[in-house]
mmCIF file of C-alpha atoms in Angstrom:
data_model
loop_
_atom_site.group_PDB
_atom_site.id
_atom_site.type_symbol
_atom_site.label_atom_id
_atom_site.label_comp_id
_atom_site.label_asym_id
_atom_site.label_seq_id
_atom_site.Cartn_x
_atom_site.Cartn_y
_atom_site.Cartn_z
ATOM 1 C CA UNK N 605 -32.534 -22.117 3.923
ATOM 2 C CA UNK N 606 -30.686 -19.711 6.384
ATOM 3 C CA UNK N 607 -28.598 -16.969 5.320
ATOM 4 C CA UNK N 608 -25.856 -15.662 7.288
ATOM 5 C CA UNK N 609 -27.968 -13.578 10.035
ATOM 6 C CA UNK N 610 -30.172 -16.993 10.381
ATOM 7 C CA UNK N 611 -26.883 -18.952 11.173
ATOM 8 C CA UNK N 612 -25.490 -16.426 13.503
ATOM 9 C CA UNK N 613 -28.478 -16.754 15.199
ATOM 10 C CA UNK N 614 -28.703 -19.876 15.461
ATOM 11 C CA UNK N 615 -24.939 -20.209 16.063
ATOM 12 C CA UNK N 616 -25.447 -18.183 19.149
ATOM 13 C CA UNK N 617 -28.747 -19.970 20.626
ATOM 14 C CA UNK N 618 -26.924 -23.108 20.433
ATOM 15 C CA UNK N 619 -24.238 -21.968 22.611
ATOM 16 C CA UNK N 620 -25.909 -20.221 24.967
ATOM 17 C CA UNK N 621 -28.355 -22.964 25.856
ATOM 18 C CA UNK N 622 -25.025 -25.323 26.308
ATOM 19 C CA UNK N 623 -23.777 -22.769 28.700
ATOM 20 C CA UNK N 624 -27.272 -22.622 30.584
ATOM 21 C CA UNK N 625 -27.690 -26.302 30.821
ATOM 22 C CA UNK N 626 -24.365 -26.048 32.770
ATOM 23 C CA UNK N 627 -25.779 -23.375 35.189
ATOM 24 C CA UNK N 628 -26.170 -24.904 38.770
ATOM 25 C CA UNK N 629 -24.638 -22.596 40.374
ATOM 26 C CA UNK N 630 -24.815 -19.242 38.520
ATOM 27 C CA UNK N 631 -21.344 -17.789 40.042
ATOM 28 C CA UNK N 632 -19.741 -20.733 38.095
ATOM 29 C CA UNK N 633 -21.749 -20.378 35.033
ATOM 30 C CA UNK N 634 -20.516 -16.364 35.149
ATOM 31 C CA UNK N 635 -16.684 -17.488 35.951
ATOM 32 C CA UNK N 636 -16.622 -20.401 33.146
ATOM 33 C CA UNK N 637 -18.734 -18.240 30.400
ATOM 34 C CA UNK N 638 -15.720 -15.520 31.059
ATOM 35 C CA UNK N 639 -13.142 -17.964 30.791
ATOM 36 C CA UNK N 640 -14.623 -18.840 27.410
ATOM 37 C CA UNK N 641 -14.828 -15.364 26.687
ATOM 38 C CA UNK N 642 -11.436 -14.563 27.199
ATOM 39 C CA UNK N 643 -10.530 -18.016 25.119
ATOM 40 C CA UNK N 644 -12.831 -16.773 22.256
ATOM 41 C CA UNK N 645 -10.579 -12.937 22.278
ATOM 42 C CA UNK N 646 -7.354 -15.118 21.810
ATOM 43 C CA UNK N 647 -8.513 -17.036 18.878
ATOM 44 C CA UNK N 648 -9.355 -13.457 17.205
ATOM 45 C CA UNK N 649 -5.884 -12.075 17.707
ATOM 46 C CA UNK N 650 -4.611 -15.326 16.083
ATOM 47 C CA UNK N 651 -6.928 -14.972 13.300
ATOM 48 C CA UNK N 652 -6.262 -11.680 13.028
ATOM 49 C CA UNK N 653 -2.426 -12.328 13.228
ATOM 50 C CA UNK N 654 -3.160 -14.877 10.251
ATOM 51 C CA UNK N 655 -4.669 -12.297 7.873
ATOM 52 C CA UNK N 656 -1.544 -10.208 8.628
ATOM 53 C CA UNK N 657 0.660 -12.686 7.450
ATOM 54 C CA UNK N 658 -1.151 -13.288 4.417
ATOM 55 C CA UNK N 659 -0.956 -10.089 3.334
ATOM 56 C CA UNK N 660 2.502 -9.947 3.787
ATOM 57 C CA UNK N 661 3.081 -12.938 1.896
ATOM 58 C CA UNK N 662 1.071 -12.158 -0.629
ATOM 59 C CA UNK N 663 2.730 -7.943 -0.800
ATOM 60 C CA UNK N 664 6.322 -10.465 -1.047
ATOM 61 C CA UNK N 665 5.154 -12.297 -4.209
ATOM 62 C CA UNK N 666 4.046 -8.742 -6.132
ATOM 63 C CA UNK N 667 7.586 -7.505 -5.373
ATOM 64 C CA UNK N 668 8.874 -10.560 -7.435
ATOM 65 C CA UNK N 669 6.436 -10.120 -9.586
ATOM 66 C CA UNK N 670 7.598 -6.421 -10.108
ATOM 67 C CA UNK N 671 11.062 -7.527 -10.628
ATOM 68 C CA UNK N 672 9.652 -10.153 -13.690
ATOM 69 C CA UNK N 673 7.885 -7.213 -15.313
ATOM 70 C CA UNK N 674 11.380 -5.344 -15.214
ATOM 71 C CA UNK N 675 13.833 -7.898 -16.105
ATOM 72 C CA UNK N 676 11.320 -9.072 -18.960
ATOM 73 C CA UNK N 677 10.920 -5.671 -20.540
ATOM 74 C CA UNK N 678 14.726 -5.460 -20.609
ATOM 75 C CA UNK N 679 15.067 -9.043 -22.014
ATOM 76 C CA UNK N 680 12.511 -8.230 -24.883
ATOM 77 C CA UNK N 681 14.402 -5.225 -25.476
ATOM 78 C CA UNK N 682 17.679 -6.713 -25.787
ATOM 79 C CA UNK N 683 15.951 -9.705 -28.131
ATOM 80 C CA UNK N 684 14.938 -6.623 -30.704
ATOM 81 C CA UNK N 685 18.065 -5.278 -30.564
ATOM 82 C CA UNK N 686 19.713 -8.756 -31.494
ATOM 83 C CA UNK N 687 17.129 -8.778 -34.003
ATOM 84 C CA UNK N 688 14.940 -11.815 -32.721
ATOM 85 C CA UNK N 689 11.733 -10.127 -33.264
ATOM 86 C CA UNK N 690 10.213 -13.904 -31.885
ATOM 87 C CA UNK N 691 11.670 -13.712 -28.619
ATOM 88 C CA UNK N 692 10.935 -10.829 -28.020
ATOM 89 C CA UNK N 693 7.486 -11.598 -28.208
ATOM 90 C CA UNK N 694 7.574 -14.093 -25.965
ATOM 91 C CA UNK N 695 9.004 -11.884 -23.388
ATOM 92 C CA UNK N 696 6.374 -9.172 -24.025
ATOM 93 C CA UNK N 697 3.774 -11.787 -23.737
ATOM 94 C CA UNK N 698 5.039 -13.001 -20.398
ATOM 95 C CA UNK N 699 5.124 -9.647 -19.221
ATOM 96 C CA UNK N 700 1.648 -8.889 -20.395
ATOM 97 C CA UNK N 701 0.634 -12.320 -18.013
ATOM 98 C CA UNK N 702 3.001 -10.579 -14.977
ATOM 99 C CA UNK N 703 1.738 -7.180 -15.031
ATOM 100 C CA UNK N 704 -2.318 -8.635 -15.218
ATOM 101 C CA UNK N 705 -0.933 -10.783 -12.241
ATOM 102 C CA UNK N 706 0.460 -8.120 -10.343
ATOM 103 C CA UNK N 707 -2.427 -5.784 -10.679
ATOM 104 C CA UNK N 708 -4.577 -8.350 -9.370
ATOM 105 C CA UNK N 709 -2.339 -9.001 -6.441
ATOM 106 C CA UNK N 710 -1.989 -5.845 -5.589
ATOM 107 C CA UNK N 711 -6.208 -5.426 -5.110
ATOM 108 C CA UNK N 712 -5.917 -8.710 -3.284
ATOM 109 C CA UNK N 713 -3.519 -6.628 -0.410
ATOM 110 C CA UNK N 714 -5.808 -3.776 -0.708
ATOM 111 C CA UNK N 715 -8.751 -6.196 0.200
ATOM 112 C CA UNK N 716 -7.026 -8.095 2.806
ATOM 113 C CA UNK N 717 -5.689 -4.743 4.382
ATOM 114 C CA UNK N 718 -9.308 -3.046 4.900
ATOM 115 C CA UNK N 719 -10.555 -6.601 6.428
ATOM 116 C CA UNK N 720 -7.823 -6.500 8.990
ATOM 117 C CA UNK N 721 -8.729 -2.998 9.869
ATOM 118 C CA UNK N 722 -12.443 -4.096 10.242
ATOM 119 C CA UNK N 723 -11.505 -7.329 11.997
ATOM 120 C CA UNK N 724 -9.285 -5.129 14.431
ATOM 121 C CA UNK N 725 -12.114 -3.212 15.281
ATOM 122 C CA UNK N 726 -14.144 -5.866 16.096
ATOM 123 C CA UNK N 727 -11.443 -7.232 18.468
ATOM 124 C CA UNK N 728 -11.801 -3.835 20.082
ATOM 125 C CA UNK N 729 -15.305 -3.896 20.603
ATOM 126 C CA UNK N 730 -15.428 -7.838 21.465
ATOM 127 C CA UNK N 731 -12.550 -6.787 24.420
ATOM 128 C CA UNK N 732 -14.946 -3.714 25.849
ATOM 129 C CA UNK N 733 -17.926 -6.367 25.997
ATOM 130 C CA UNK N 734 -15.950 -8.764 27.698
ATOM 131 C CA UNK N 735 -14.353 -6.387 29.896
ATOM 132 C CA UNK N 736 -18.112 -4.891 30.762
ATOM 133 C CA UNK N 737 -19.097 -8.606 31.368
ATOM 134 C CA UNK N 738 -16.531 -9.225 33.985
ATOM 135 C CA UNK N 739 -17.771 -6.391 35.710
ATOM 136 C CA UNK N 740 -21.773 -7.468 35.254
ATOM 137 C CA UNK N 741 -20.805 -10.496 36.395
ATOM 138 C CA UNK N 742 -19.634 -9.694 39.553
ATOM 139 C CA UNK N 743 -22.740 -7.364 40.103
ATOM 140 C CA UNK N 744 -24.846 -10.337 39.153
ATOM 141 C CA UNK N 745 -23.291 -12.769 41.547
ATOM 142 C CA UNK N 746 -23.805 -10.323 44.389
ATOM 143 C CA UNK N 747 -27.249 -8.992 43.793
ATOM 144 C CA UNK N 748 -29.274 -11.724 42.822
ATOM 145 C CA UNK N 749 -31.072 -14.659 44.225
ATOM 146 C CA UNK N 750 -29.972 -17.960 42.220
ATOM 147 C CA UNK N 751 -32.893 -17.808 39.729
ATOM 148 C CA UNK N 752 -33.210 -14.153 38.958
ATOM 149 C CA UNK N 753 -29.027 -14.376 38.200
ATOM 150 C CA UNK N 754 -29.945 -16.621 35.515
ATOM 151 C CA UNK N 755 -31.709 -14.477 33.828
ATOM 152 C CA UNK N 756 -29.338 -11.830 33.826
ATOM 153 C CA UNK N 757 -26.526 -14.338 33.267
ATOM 154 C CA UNK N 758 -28.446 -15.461 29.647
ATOM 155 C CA UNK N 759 -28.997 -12.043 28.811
ATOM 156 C CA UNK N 760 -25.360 -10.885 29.852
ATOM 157 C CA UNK N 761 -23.764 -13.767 27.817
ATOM 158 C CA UNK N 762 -25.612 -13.493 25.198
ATOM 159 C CA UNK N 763 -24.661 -9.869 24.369
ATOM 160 C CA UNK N 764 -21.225 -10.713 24.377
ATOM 161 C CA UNK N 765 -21.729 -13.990 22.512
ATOM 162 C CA UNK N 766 -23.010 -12.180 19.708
ATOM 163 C CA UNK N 767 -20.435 -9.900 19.595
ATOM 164 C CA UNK N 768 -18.138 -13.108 19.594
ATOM 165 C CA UNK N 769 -20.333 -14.660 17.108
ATOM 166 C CA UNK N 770 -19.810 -11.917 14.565
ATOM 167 C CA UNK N 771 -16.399 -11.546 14.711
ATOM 168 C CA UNK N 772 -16.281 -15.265 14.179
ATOM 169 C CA UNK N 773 -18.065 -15.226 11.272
ATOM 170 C CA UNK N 774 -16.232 -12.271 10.016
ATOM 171 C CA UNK N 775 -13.148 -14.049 10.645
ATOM 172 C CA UNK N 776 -13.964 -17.071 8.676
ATOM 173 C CA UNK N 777 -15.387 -15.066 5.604
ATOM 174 C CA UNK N 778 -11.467 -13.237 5.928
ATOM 175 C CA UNK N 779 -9.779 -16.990 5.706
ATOM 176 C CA UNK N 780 -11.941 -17.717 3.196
ATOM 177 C CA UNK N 781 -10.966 -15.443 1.008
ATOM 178 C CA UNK N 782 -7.262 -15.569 1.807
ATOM 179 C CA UNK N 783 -7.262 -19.202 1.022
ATOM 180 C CA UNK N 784 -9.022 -18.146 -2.708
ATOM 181 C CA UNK N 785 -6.296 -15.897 -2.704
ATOM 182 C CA UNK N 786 -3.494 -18.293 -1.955
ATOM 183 C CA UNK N 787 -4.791 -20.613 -4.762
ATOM 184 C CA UNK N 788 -4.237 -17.980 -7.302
ATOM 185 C CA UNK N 789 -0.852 -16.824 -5.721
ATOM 186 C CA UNK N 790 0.572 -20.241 -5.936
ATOM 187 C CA UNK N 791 -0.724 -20.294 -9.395
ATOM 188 C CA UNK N 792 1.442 -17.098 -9.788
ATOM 189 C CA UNK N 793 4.376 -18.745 -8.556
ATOM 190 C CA UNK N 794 4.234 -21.622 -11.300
ATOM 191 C CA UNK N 795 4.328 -18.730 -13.848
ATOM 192 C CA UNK N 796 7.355 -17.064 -11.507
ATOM 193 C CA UNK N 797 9.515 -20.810 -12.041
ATOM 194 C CA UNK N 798 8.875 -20.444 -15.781
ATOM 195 C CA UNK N 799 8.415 -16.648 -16.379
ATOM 196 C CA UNK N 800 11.392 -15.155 -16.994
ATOM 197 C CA UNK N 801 14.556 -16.817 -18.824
ATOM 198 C CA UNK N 802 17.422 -17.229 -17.116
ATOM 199 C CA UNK N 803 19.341 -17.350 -20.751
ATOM 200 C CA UNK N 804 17.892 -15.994 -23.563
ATOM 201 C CA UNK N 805 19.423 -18.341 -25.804
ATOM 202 C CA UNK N 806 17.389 -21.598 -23.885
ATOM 203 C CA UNK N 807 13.840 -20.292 -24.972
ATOM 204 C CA UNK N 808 12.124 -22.900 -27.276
ATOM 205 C CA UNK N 809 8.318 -22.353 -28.392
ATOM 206 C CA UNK N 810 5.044 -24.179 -27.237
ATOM 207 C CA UNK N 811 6.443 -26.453 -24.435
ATOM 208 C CA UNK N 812 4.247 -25.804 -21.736
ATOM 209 C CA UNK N 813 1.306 -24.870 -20.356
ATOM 210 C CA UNK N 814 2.487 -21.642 -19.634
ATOM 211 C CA UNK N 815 3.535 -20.933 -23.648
ATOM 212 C CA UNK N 816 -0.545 -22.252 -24.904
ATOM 213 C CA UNK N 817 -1.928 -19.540 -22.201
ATOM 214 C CA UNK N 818 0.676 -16.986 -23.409
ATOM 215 C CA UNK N 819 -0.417 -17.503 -27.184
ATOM 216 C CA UNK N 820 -3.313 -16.816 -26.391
ATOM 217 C CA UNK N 821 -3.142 -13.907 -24.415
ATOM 218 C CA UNK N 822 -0.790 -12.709 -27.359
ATOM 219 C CA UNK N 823 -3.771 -13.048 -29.927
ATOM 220 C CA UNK N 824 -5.243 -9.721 -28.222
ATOM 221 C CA UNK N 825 -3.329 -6.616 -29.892
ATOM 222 C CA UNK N 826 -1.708 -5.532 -26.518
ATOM 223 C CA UNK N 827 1.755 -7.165 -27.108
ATOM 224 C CA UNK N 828 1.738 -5.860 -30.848
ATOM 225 C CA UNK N 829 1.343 -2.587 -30.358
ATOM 226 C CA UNK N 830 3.898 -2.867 -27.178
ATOM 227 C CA UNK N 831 6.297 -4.532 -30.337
ATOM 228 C CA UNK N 832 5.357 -1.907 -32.510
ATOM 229 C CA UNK N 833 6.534 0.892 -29.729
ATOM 230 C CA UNK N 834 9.342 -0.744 -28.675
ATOM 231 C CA UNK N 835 10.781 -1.064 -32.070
ATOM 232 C CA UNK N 836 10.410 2.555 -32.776
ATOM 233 C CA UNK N 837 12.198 2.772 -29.319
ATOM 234 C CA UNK N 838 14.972 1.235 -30.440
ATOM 235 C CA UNK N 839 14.602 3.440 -34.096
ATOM 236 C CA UNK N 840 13.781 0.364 -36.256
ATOM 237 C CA UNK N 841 11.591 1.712 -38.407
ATOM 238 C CA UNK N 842 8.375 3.640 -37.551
ATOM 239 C CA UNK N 843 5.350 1.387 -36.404
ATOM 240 C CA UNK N 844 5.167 -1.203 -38.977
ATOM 241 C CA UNK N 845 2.108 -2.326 -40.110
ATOM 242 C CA UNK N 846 0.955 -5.797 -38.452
ATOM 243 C CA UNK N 847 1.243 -7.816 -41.498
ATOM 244 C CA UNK N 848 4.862 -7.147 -41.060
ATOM 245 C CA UNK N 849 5.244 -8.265 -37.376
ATOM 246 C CA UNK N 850 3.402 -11.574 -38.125
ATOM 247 C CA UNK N 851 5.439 -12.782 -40.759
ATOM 248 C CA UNK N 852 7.250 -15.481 -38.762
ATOM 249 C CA UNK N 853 10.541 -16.604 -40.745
ATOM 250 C CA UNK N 854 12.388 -13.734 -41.472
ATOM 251 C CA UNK N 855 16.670 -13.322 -40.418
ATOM 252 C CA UNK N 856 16.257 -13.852 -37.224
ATOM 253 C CA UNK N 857 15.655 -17.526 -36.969
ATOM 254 C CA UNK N 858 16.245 -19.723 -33.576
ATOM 255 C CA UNK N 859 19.615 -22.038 -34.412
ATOM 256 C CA UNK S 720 -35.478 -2.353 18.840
ATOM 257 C CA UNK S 721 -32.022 -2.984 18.559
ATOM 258 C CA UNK S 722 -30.685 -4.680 15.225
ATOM 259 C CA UNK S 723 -26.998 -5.818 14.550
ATOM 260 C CA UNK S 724 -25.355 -4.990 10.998
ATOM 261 C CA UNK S 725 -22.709 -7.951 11.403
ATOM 262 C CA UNK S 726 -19.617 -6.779 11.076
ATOM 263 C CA UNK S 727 -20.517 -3.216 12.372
ATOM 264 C CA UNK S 728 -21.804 -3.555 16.050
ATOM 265 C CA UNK S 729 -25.550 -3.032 17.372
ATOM 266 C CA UNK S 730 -27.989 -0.422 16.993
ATOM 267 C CA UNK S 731 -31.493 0.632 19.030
ATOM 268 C CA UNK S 732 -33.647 2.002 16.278
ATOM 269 C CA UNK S 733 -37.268 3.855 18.157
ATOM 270 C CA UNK S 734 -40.767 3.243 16.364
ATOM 271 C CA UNK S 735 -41.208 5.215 13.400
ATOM 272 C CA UNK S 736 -36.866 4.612 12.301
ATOM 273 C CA UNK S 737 -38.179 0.772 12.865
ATOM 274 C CA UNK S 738 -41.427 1.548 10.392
ATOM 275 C CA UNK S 739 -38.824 2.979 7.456
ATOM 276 C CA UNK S 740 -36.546 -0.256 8.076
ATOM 277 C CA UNK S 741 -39.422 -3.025 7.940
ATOM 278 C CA UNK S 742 -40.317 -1.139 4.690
ATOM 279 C CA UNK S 743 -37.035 -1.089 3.062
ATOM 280 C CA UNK S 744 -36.508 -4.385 4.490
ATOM 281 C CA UNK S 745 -39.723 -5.248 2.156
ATOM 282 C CA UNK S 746 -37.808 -3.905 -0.724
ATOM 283 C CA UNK S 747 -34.982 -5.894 -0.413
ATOM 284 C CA UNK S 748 -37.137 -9.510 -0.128
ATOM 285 C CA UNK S 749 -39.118 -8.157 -3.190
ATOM 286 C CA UNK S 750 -35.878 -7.425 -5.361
ATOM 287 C CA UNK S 751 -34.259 -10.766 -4.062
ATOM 288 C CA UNK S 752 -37.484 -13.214 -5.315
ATOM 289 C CA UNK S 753 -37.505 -10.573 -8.575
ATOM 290 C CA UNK S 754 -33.797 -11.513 -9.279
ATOM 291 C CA UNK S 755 -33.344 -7.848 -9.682
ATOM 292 C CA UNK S 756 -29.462 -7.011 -8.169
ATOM 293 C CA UNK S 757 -29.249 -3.775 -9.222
ATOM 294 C CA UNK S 758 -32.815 -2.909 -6.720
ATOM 295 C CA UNK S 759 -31.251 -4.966 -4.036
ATOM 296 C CA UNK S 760 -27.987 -3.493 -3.629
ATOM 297 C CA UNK S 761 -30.105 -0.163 -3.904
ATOM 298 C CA UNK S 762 -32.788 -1.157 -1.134
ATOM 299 C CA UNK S 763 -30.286 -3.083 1.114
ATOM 300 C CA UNK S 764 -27.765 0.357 1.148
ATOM 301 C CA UNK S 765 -30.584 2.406 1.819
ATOM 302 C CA UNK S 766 -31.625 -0.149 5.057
ATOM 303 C CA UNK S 767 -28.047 -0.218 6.147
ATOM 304 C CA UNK S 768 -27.792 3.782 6.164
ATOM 305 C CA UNK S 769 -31.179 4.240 7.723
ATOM 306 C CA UNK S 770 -29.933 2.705 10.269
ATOM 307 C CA UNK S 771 -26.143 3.623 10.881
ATOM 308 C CA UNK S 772 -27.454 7.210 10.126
ATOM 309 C CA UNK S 773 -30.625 7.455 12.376
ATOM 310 C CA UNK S 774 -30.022 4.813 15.036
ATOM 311 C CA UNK S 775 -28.512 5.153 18.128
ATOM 312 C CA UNK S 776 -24.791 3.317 18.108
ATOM 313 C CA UNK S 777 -25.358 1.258 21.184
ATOM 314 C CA UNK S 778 -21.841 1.679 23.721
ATOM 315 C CA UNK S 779 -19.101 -1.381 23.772
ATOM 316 C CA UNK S 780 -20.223 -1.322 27.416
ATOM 317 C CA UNK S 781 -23.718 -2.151 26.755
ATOM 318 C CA UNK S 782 -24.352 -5.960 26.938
ATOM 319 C CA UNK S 783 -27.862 -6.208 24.847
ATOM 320 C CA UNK S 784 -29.148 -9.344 22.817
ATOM 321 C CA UNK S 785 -30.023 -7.943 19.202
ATOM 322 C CA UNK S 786 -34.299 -8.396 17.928
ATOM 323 C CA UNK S 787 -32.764 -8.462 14.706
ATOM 324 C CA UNK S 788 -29.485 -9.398 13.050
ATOM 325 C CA UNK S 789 -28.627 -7.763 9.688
ATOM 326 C CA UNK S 790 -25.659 -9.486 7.596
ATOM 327 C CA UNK S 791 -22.780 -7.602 6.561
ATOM 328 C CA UNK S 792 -22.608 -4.846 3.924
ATOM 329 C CA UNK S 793 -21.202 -7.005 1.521
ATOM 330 C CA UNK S 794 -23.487 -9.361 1.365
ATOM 331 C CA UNK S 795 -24.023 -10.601 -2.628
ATOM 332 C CA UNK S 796 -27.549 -11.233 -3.617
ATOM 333 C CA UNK S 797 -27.115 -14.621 -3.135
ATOM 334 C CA UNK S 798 -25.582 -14.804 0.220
ATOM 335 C CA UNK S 799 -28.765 -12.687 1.468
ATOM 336 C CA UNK S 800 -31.274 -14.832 -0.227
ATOM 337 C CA UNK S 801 -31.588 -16.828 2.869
ATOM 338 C CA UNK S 802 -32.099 -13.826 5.255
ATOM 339 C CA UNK S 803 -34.410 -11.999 3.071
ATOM 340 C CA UNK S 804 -37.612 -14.092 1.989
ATOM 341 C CA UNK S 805 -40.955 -14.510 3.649
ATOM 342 C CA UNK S 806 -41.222 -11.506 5.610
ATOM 343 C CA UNK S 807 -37.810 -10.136 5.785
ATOM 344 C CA UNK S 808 -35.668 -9.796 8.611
ATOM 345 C CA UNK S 809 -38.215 -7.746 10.435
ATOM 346 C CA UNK S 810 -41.873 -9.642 10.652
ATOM 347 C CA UNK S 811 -44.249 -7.456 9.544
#
């Protein structure tokens, strides 16, 4: 069982030997593992481009998500004041969901920016290697007979291979975790579609999915108390005891 | 010796820095087959800062092939249960 040094290192023995098996004449070798090189340096700035632009989409979908929490406090707000206690509820509940949602997002963007710092580093220090192999090489190919240069030529490509080897694996750990992340964000946009009510007066209970995980997130005393303060917000009556806000069929039934 | 922490670039570590490493390195394998997380992330850190700390950072212009390859600092438990068994990354 390898871990992840054992399948860098193997990752970068395999490659190597390819490139020596090519190695009849060593300037070519030198010329065609720096082509490669320079190949390799392009696919990091894509990758790195790609972790950019998952951030950003990601930073996009807490600003909506920010905008839920808002417009939902105001709806339940308005509910109480109308004196439907129930939908009010509901909206508190949703916005309990939102704000949990948006907290995690926002560690999400804070994890995907410090991987695109170290990621850009890397670049930095893949570029200098490749840029002090380009010079090696040409020292090589003027220096030394044909079999001494392939010495130097395995140990010159594999220092930079290993630099390219890391970065690659660092760069698939990255899109690993973005794509975790874009699971849960697209999760997060089902809840956007039915979070927050475009008319307060179309809000049934229980239909979806969305309504079974909000009861039960409602269970925990969170969107009571934020009830409870809310009410005394809007001076009706000073925190009232919970046996009070549970007791389902008072005035303010739905039509 | 020179090591690579993945994700961090290369180090040349001399004799006695190597000695301190192949011991914690010990530490870490023993915490890994005792299931104990709380001793690996303690050994592992201690490895990783050894090294950072009293290695030499090798230059971007330095084309060396690493002895031994270290994986990244955030490597779970589980993730470095492959690297660390047997000997360790460093054979003793």
């Amino acid at each position: 069982m390898a871990g992840m040094a054992g399948r860098m290192s193997t990752v970068i023995k395999s490659k190597i030997s390819k490139l020596l098996d090519k190695a009849e004449d060593p300037g070519e070798t030198l010329d065609y593992s720096y082509q490669k090189q320079l190949e390799s340096l392009q696919g990091v700035k894509k990758g790195i481009a790609d972790v950019v632009t998952a951030k950003k989409r990601l930073g996009m979908q807490a600003q909506k998500l920010e905008q839920s929490v808002v417009k939902l406090d105001t709806q339940a707000r308005q509910a109480l004041a109308a004196g439907n206690e129930e939908l009010a509820r509901t909206a508190l509940e949703r916005k309990q969901l939102a704000q949990t949602e948006l907290q995690s997002l926002d560690q999400q963007v804070a994890e995907l920016q410090s991987q695109q710092e170290k990621l850009t580093e890397s670049e930095k220090r893949l570029r200098h290697k490749i840029e002090a192999f380009r010079t090696k090489k040409e020292v090589i190919k003027a220096q030394y007979s044909a079999a001494e240069a392939q010495v130097r030529i395995s140990e010159a490509a594999t220092g930079v291979g290993e630099e390219m080897a890391d970065v690659g694996l660092a760069m698939q750990r990255a899109v690993d975790k973005t794509e975790d992340m874009r699971a849960r964000a697209s999760a997060v946009e089902e809840l956007e579609a039915a979070g927050t009510f475009e008319d307060l007066t179309q809000l049934g209970a229980g239909q979806d999915d969305i309504d079974r995980e909000l009861a039960q997130l409602g269970a925990g005393g969170m969107v009571d108390d934020e009830l409870a303060k809310l009410k005394a917000e809007l001076g009706q009556g000073s925190a009232p005891a919970p046996a009070e806000l549970e007791s389902g069929s008072g005035e303010g039934d739905k039509p | 010796m020179i090591v690579r922490i993945m994700g961090e670039g290369q180090y040349r570590l001399s004799d006695d820095i190597r000695e301190r490493v192949n011991e914690l390195d010990n530490r870490v394998v023993a915490a890994v087959e005792g299931n104990d997380e709380d001793g690996f992330h303690a050994a592992f850190e201690e490895l990783l800062d050894v090294i950072r700390n009293d290695g030499e950072h090798l230059g971007d212009d330095e084309l060396e092939t690493s002895d031994v390859i270290i994986p990244p600092a955030d490597t779970s438990m589980e993730e470095a249960a492959g690297d660390f068994s047997g000997e360790g990354l460093i054979p003793d």
